Short mmCIF file of C-alpha atoms and ligand atoms in Angstrom, two decimals:
data_model
loop_
_atom_site.label_atom_id
_atom_site.label_comp_id
_atom_site.label_asym_id
_atom_site.label_seq_id
_atom_site.Cartn_x
_atom_site.Cartn_y
_atom_site.Cartn_z
CA UNK A 1 0.00 0.00 0.00
CA UNK A 2 1.06 3.50 -0.66
CA UNK A 3 2.04 5.65 2.26
CA UNK A 4 -0.52 8.45 2.59
CA UNK A 5 0.55 11.68 4.27
CA UNK A 6 -2.22 14.21 4.90
CA UNK A 7 -0.96 17.76 5.39
CA UNK A 8 -2.77 21.03 6.11
CA UNK A 9 -2.20 22.69 2.76
CA UNK A 10 -0.30 22.68 -0.49
CA UNK A 11 2.48 24.78 0.98
CA UNK A 12 3.13 22.21 3.72
CA UNK A 13 3.19 19.49 1.06
CA UNK A 14 5.66 21.49 -1.00
CA UNK A 15 8.02 21.98 1.88
CA UNK A 16 7.80 18.29 2.96
CA UNK A 17 8.64 17.04 -0.53
CA UNK A 18 11.32 19.68 -1.15
CA UNK A 19 13.06 18.77 2.13
CA UNK A 20 12.99 15.12 1.13
CA UNK A 21 14.52 15.90 -2.26
CA UNK A 22 17.18 18.09 -0.62
CA UNK A 23 18.08 15.23 1.72
CA UNK A 24 18.32 12.83 -1.24
CA UNK A 25 20.58 15.30 -3.03
CA UNK A 26 23.04 15.21 -0.17
CA UNK A 27 23.55 11.49 -0.78
CA UNK A 28 23.25 11.70 -4.55
CA UNK A 29 23.98 15.11 -6.15
CA UNK A 30 23.33 13.70 -9.65
CA UNK A 31 19.76 12.76 -8.74
CA UNK A 32 17.36 12.06 -11.62
CA UNK A 33 14.15 13.91 -10.87
CA UNK A 34 10.92 13.24 -12.75
CA UNK A 35 8.95 16.47 -13.02
CA UNK A 36 5.23 16.84 -13.59
CA UNK A 37 3.53 19.94 -14.94
CA UNK A 38 0.11 21.30 -13.97
CA UNK A 39 -0.69 23.39 -10.91
CA UNK A 40 -0.24 20.69 -8.29
CA UNK A 41 3.57 20.38 -8.13
CA UNK A 42 4.17 24.15 -8.12
CA UNK A 43 4.49 24.37 -4.29
CA UNK A 44 7.26 21.72 -4.45
CA UNK A 45 9.15 23.75 -7.04
CA UNK A 46 8.61 26.97 -5.06
CA UNK A 47 9.97 25.33 -1.90
CA UNK A 48 12.94 23.92 -3.81
CA UNK A 49 13.58 27.38 -5.29
CA UNK A 50 13.68 28.78 -1.74
CA UNK A 51 16.22 26.13 -0.77
CA UNK A 52 18.22 26.94 -3.91
CA UNK A 53 18.24 30.61 -2.89
CA UNK A 54 19.60 29.51 0.47
CA UNK A 55 22.46 27.69 -1.23
CA UNK A 56 21.13 24.23 -2.23
CA UNK A 57 23.00 23.27 -5.41
CA UNK A 58 20.80 21.50 -7.97
CA UNK A 59 23.10 21.96 -10.94
CA UNK A 60 23.95 18.24 -11.14
CA UNK A 61 20.31 17.14 -11.21
CA UNK A 62 18.86 15.61 -14.36
CA UNK A 63 15.17 16.46 -14.87
CA UNK A 64 12.87 14.40 -17.07
CA UNK A 65 9.39 15.65 -17.85
CA UNK A 66 6.42 13.30 -17.98
CA UNK A 67 4.73 14.59 -21.09
CA UNK A 68 4.30 17.22 -23.80
CA UNK A 69 1.54 18.46 -26.06
CA UNK A 70 1.81 17.45 -29.70
CA UNK A 71 1.90 20.34 -32.12
CA UNK A 72 2.58 23.29 -29.83
CA UNK A 73 5.83 24.98 -30.81
CA UNK A 74 8.44 24.58 -28.01
CA UNK A 75 8.43 28.36 -27.55
CA UNK A 76 4.65 28.47 -26.94
CA UNK A 77 4.17 29.63 -23.33
CA UNK A 78 1.98 26.57 -22.56
CA UNK A 79 4.22 23.94 -24.13
CA UNK A 80 5.46 21.75 -21.29
CA UNK A 81 9.01 22.58 -22.42
CA UNK A 82 8.25 26.26 -21.66
CA UNK A 83 6.44 25.44 -18.42
CA UNK A 84 9.31 23.27 -17.17
CA UNK A 85 11.84 25.96 -18.12
CA UNK A 86 9.84 28.68 -16.36
CA UNK A 87 8.67 26.80 -13.26
CA UNK A 88 11.54 24.41 -12.66
CA UNK A 89 14.76 24.97 -14.58
CA UNK A 90 15.17 28.70 -14.00
CA UNK A 91 14.01 29.02 -10.36
CA UNK A 92 15.90 25.90 -9.24
CA UNK A 93 19.07 26.69 -11.17
CA UNK A 94 19.08 23.41 -13.10
CA UNK A 95 21.50 22.91 -15.98
CA UNK A 96 19.33 23.21 -19.15
CA UNK A 97 21.52 20.59 -20.83
CA UNK A 98 20.32 18.07 -18.22
CA UNK A 99 16.61 18.77 -18.72
CA UNK A 100 14.62 16.63 -21.12
CA UNK A 101 11.02 16.89 -22.29
CA UNK A 102 9.37 14.52 -24.78
CA UNK A 103 9.43 15.92 -28.31
CA UNK A 104 5.96 17.03 -29.44
CA UNK A 105 7.05 18.07 -32.93
CA UNK A 106 4.56 16.48 -35.38
CA UNK A 107 7.31 16.16 -38.00
CA UNK A 108 9.06 13.45 -35.97
CA UNK A 109 6.32 12.33 -33.63
CA UNK A 110 6.42 8.68 -34.71
CA UNK A 111 9.77 8.19 -32.99
CA UNK A 112 9.22 10.56 -30.06
CA UNK A 113 8.21 7.81 -27.63
CA UNK A 114 11.11 5.54 -28.42
CA UNK A 115 13.60 8.41 -28.27
CA UNK A 116 12.33 9.51 -24.86
CA UNK A 117 12.43 5.96 -23.46
CA UNK A 118 16.08 5.81 -24.57
CA UNK A 119 16.72 9.16 -22.89
CA UNK A 120 15.38 7.78 -19.60
CA UNK A 121 17.58 4.68 -19.90
CA UNK A 122 20.64 6.83 -20.75
CA UNK A 123 20.02 8.97 -17.67
CA UNK A 124 20.10 5.87 -15.45
CA UNK A 125 16.37 5.92 -14.69
CA UNK A 126 14.24 8.23 -12.58
CA UNK A 127 15.06 8.30 -8.86
CA UNK A 128 12.18 10.44 -7.61
CA UNK A 129 9.09 10.99 -9.75
CA UNK A 130 6.71 13.81 -8.83
CA UNK A 131 3.15 13.12 -9.99
CA UNK A 132 -0.16 14.95 -10.03
CA UNK A 133 -3.49 13.40 -10.88
CA UNK A 134 -6.25 14.57 -13.22
CA UNK A 135 -9.86 14.78 -12.09
CA UNK A 136 -10.59 11.70 -14.23
CA UNK A 137 -7.68 9.79 -12.67
CA UNK A 138 -5.05 10.28 -15.34
CA UNK A 139 -1.39 10.50 -14.42
CA UNK A 140 0.89 12.26 -16.88
CA UNK A 141 -1.44 12.06 -19.91
CA UNK A 142 -2.36 8.40 -19.43
CA UNK A 143 -6.07 8.62 -19.88
CA UNK A 144 -8.47 5.89 -18.67
CA UNK A 145 -7.81 2.68 -20.56
CA UNK A 146 -4.04 3.17 -20.68
CA UNK A 147 -2.23 -0.12 -20.28
CA UNK A 148 -0.21 -0.62 -17.10
CA UNK A 149 2.60 -1.77 -19.37
CA UNK A 150 2.48 1.28 -21.63
CA UNK A 151 5.66 3.14 -22.54
CA UNK A 152 6.13 6.69 -23.83
CA UNK A 153 3.79 7.20 -26.79
CA UNK A 154 1.18 9.46 -28.32
CA UNK A 155 -2.15 9.60 -26.46
CA UNK A 156 -5.37 11.36 -27.42
CA UNK A 157 -6.62 13.59 -24.60
CA UNK A 158 -10.13 13.16 -23.26
CA UNK A 159 -12.50 16.06 -23.59
CA UNK A 160 -12.51 16.35 -19.79
CA UNK A 161 -8.73 16.78 -19.71
CA UNK A 162 -8.93 19.37 -22.48
CA UNK A 163 -11.62 21.26 -20.56
CA UNK A 164 -9.56 21.06 -17.34
CA UNK A 165 -6.50 22.44 -19.13
CA UNK A 166 -8.40 25.11 -21.07
CA UNK A 167 -7.65 27.56 -18.25
CA UNK A 168 -4.10 27.78 -19.57
CA UNK A 169 -5.28 28.70 -23.09
CA UNK A 170 -7.60 31.29 -24.65
CA UNK A 171 -10.24 28.63 -25.29
CA UNK A 172 -10.72 24.87 -25.11
CA UNK A 173 -10.32 24.70 -28.89
CA UNK A 174 -6.71 25.84 -28.48
CA UNK A 175 -5.85 22.85 -26.23
CA UNK A 176 -4.06 20.26 -28.35
CA UNK A 177 -5.86 16.97 -28.94
CA UNK A 178 -2.75 14.82 -28.69
CA UNK A 179 0.09 14.47 -26.24
CA UNK A 180 3.25 12.42 -26.05
CA UNK A 181 3.40 10.97 -22.57
CA UNK A 182 5.41 8.55 -20.50
CA UNK A 183 3.38 5.39 -20.13
CA UNK A 184 2.21 3.85 -16.89
CA UNK A 185 4.86 1.17 -17.39
CA UNK A 186 7.48 3.90 -17.75
CA UNK A 187 6.33 5.66 -14.60
CA UNK A 188 6.26 2.42 -12.62
CA UNK A 189 10.00 2.00 -13.33
CA UNK A 190 10.86 5.15 -11.37
CA UNK A 191 12.39 4.25 -7.98
CA UNK A 192 10.13 6.41 -5.84
CA UNK A 193 6.77 7.90 -6.78
CA UNK A 194 5.46 10.97 -4.96
CA UNK A 195 1.84 11.65 -5.90
CA UNK A 196 0.40 14.99 -4.85
CA UNK A 197 -3.24 16.08 -4.87
CA UNK A 198 -4.99 19.12 -3.44
CA UNK A 199 -8.61 20.18 -3.29
CA UNK A 200 -11.99 18.54 -3.39
CA UNK A 201 -12.00 18.13 -7.17
CA UNK A 202 -9.29 15.45 -6.80
CA UNK A 203 -10.89 13.53 -3.90
CA UNK A 204 -12.77 10.93 -5.95
CA UNK A 205 -9.89 10.12 -8.32
CA UNK A 206 -7.46 10.03 -5.41
CA UNK A 207 -9.58 7.62 -3.35
CA UNK A 208 -10.15 5.39 -6.38
CA UNK A 209 -6.42 5.38 -7.13
CA UNK A 210 -5.26 4.64 -3.59
CA UNK A 211 -8.03 2.35 -2.35
CA UNK A 212 -10.07 1.25 -5.34
CA UNK A 213 -9.56 -1.73 -7.60
CA UNK A 214 -6.40 -1.79 -9.71
CA UNK A 215 -7.79 -1.14 -13.16
CA UNK A 216 -6.71 0.51 -16.38
CA UNK A 217 -9.99 2.43 -16.17
CA UNK A 218 -8.42 4.38 -13.29
CA UNK A 219 -4.82 5.01 -14.40
CA UNK A 220 -3.84 6.40 -10.98
CA UNK A 221 -4.51 2.96 -9.46
CA UNK A 222 -1.26 1.83 -11.12
CA UNK A 223 0.51 3.26 -8.07
CA UNK A 224 -0.76 0.28 -6.07
CA UNK A 225 1.65 -1.89 -8.07
CA UNK A 226 4.73 0.11 -7.06
CA UNK A 227 6.99 -0.76 -4.14
CA UNK A 228 7.66 2.81 -2.95
CA UNK A 229 4.86 5.35 -3.27
CA UNK A 230 4.23 8.40 -1.12
CA UNK A 231 0.89 10.15 -1.53
CA UNK A 232 0.89 13.70 -0.13
CA UNK A 233 -2.52 15.33 0.01
CA UNK A 234 -4.45 18.07 1.78
CA UNK A 235 -7.58 17.34 3.83
CA UNK A 236 -9.94 18.13 0.94
CA UNK A 237 -8.23 15.72 -1.47
CA UNK A 238 -8.11 13.09 1.31
CA UNK A 239 -11.80 13.48 2.14
CA UNK A 240 -13.01 10.34 0.31
CA UNK A 241 -10.31 8.00 1.62
CA UNK A 242 -11.90 5.28 3.74
CA UNK A 243 -8.76 4.61 5.75
CA UNK A 244 -7.97 8.24 6.64
CA UNK A 245 -7.77 7.44 10.36
CA UNK A 246 -5.34 4.62 9.79
CA UNK A 247 -3.08 6.80 7.63
CA UNK A 248 -2.98 9.45 10.37
CA UNK A 249 -2.26 6.77 13.00
CA UNK A 250 0.53 5.30 10.87
CA UNK A 251 2.12 8.74 10.47
CA UNK A 252 2.02 9.34 14.23
CA UNK A 253 3.73 6.02 14.85
CA UNK A 254 6.20 6.13 11.99
CA UNK A 255 9.80 5.41 12.91
CA UNK A 256 11.76 8.64 12.37
CA UNK A 257 14.49 6.87 10.37
CA UNK A 258 12.07 5.90 7.62
CA UNK A 259 11.55 9.32 6.05
CA UNK A 260 9.02 9.36 3.24
C1 GLP B 1 -2.20 17.56 -16.62
C2 GLP B 1 -0.82 16.88 -16.69
C3 GLP B 1 -0.61 15.96 -15.52
C4 GLP B 1 -1.17 16.62 -14.27
C5 GLP B 1 -2.67 16.70 -14.36
C6 GLP B 1 -3.31 17.49 -13.24
O1 GLP B 1 -2.96 17.46 -17.76
N1 GLP B 1 -0.49 16.23 -17.89
O2 GLP B 1 0.78 15.64 -15.38
O3 GLP B 1 -0.83 15.87 -13.13
O4 GLP B 1 -3.10 17.10 -15.63
O5 GLP B 1 -3.11 18.86 -13.38
P1 GLP B 1 -3.24 19.89 -12.20
O6 GLP B 1 -2.10 19.62 -11.28
O7 GLP B 1 -3.11 21.24 -12.83
O8 GLP B 1 -4.54 19.66 -11.56
#
């Protein structure tokens, strides 16, 4: 079972995860960090940026993004390449040469998945993967029905995902229809998964992912197959978890040496 940590707010989650990553960096400066886009991980990046301002050196870190829209030019402000540059690479002081995002260029899209899988292998594999979850239960852009064995490939976005992401664009029609995304099988190879969720709109997908049946219809439930998963959520996102009391009890009684 995943470890579930319920915190008061997104800021507390950000600082918990950032401190964990900082501690990992002390042992392994060339950490390979899997970065998610979307609103959810922003408090983690903000807390890491604070630590960077206080002297934490992240210049040896390799960052691998989960996904990219197909057909948005890299320079488009909402391409995940731009988002990762703006929200992660610049504030954290990462080396841009060590930051990789799947290639959403339609001219070479047929090989984008394979090339990104090779990139992950060449980097030595992801040590810590930050994940968010969509309201329909998708992780990265693995929409319901994605195989648990899937690797990086092109996926068609659901209309719900396009509506959810329309807030970043002028209109829903501007949200691309396709993405190139790490598969669930790719994500499950990362050594540690940290899934974050905040707010009531995530409660149902979160509960289904953590406690529901393991099914491709709920891509987030793939985390139940992983040996090291930490779920960090606020009270609203945790509100539909049946075993909330147990998770709180387990946290109170957790041996200090274990960390997250
Ligand atoms: C996006 C991304 C996911 C993200 C999810 C939730 O479409 N591809 O990686 O986790 O949807 O986004 P948010 O954190 O903004 O709610």
